[in-house]
Coordinates of C-alpha atoms in Angstrom, one line a residue:
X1 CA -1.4 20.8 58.8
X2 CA 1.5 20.7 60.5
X3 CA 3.4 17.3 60.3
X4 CA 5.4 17.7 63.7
X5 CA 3.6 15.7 66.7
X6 CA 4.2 17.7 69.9
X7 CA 3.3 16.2 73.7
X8 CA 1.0 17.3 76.1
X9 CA 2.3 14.9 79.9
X10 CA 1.7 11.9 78.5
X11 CA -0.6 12.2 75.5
X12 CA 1.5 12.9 71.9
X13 CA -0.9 15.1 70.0
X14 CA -0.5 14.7 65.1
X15 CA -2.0 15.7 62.8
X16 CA -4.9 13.1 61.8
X17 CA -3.6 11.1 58.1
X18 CA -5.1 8.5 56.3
X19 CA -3.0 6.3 57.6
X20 CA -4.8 7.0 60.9
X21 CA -8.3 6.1 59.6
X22 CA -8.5 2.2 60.4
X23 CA -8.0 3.1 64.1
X24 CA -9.9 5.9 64.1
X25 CA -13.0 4.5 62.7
X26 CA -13.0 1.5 64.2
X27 CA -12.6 3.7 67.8
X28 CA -15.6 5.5 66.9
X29 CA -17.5 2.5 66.1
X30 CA -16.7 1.3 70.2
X31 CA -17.9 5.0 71.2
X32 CA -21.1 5.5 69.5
X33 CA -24.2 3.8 68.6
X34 CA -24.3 5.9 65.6
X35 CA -20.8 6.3 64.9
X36 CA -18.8 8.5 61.7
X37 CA -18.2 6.4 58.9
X38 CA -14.5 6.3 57.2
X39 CA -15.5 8.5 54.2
X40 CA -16.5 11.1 57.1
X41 CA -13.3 11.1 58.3
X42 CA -11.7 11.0 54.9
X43 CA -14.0 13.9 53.8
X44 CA -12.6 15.7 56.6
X45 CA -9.5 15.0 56.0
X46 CA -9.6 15.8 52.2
X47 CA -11.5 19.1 53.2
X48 CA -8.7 20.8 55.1
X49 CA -10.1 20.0 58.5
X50 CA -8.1 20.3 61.4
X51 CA -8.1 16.8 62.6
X52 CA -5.5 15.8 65.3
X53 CA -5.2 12.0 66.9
X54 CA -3.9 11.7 70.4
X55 CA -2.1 8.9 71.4
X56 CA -0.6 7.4 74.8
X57 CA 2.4 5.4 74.7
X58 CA 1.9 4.9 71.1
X59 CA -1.6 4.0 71.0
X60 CA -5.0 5.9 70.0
X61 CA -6.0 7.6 72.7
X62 CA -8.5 10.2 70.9
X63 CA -9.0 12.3 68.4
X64 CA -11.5 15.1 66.8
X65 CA -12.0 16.9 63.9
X66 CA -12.5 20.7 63.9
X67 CA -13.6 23.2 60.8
X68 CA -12.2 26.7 60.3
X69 CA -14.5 29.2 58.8
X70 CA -12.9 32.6 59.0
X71 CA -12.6 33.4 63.0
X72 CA -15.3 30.8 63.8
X73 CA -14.1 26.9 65.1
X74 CA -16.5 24.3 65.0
X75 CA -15.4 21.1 66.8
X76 CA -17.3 18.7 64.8
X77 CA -16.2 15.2 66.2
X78 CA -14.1 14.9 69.5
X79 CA -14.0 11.4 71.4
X80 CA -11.8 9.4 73.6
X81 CA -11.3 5.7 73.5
X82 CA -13.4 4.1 75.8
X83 CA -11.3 2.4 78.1
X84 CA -9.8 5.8 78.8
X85 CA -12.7 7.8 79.0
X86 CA -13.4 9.6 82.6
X87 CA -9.3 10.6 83.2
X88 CA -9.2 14.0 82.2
X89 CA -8.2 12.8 78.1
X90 CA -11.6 14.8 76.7
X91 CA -10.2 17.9 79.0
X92 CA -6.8 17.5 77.5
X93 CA -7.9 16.8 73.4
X94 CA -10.4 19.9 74.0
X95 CA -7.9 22.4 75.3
X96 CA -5.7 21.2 72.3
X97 CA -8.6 22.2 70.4
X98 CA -8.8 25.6 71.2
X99 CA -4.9 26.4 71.3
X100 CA -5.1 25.1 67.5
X101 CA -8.3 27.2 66.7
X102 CA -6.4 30.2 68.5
X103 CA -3.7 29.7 66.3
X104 CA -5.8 29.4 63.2
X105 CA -7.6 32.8 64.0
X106 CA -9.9 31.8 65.8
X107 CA -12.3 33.3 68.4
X108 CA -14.9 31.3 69.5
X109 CA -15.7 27.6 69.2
X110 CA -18.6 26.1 68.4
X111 CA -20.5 22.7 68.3
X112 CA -23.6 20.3 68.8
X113 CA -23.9 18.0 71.5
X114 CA -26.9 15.5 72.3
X115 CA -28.8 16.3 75.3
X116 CA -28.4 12.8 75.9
X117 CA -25.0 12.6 76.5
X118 CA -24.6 13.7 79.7
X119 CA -20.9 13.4 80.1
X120 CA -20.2 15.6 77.1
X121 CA -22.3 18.6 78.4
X122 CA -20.6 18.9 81.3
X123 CA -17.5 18.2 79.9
X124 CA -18.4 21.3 77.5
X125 CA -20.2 23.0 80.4
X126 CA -16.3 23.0 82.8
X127 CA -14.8 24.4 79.9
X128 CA -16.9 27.3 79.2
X129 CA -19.2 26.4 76.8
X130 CA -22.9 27.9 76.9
X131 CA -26.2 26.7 75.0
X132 CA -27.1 29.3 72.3
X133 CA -30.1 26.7 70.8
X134 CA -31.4 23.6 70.2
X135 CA -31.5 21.8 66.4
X136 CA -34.3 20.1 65.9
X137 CA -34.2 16.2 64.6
X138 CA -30.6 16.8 64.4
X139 CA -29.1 13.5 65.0
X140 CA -30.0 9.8 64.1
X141 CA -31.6 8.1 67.2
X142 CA -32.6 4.5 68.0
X143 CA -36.9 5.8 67.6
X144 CA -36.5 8.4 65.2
X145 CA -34.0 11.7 65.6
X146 CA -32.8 13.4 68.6
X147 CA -32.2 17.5 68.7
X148 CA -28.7 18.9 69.1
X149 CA -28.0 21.1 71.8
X150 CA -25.9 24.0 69.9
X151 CA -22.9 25.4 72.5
X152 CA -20.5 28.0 72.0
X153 CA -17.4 29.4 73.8
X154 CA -15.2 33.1 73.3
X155 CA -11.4 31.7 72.8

């Protein structure tokens, strides 16, 4: 990973460290019910992932996780904190997403969504993204699991 930060207005995009993984985690436990664990995101980070934090004036703002396999992205954790959430971040830490998949070699992005977050799909659905299939019993739920809504977009 590259170790220079660059800036997108006012959000400073770095490469996600273990230094990192306090805020992160604890983020994603304020975002979701069923939330990543630290050894998720220290899997990630010890697997090569490309995992980027974005912060504004020197405080998390996001951050995601993406896998390369060959041409193929797969964004496999993207969230903004929420008290920032609904001005334009997840636009911003997405499009950062695909300039670094670009850059990796990629050529199209993939991921899973619920069906029940509403605010992601049409986050995904303004950026290009299309539904190519549903995973069954895909994610934990609060009765049982809940399918994944599989997306995919050409870079």
């Amino acid at each position: 990973m590259s170790a220079v930060p660059h800036s997108s207005a006012d959000l400073d995009f770095a490469p996600m460290t273990s230094a990192d993984l306090g805020a992160v985690v604890a983020a994603e436990a304020g975002i979701y019910e069923f939330p990543w664990s630290h050894g998720n995101f220290a899997d990630s980070l010890i697997s090569g992932h490309r995992a980027w934090v974005a912060c504004r004036r020197d405080r998390l703002a996001g951050y995601g996780v993406m896998m390369m396999v060959l041409d193929e992205a797969h964004l496999l954790n993207i969230s903004v904190v929420p008290e920032l959430q609904g001005r334009g971040l997840g636009s911003r830490l997405l499009e950062h997403f695909f300039a670094d998949a670009r850059a990796h070699g990629g050529s199209r992005m993939l991921l899973e969504v619920r069906p029940s977050n509403a605010a992601g799909l049409r986050l995904y659905a303004r950026h290009g993204f299309a539904e190519i299939g549903r995973r069954r019993d895909y994610y934990p739920a609060r009765h049982g699991r809940e399918e994944a809504v599989v997306m995919e977009r050409a870079l």
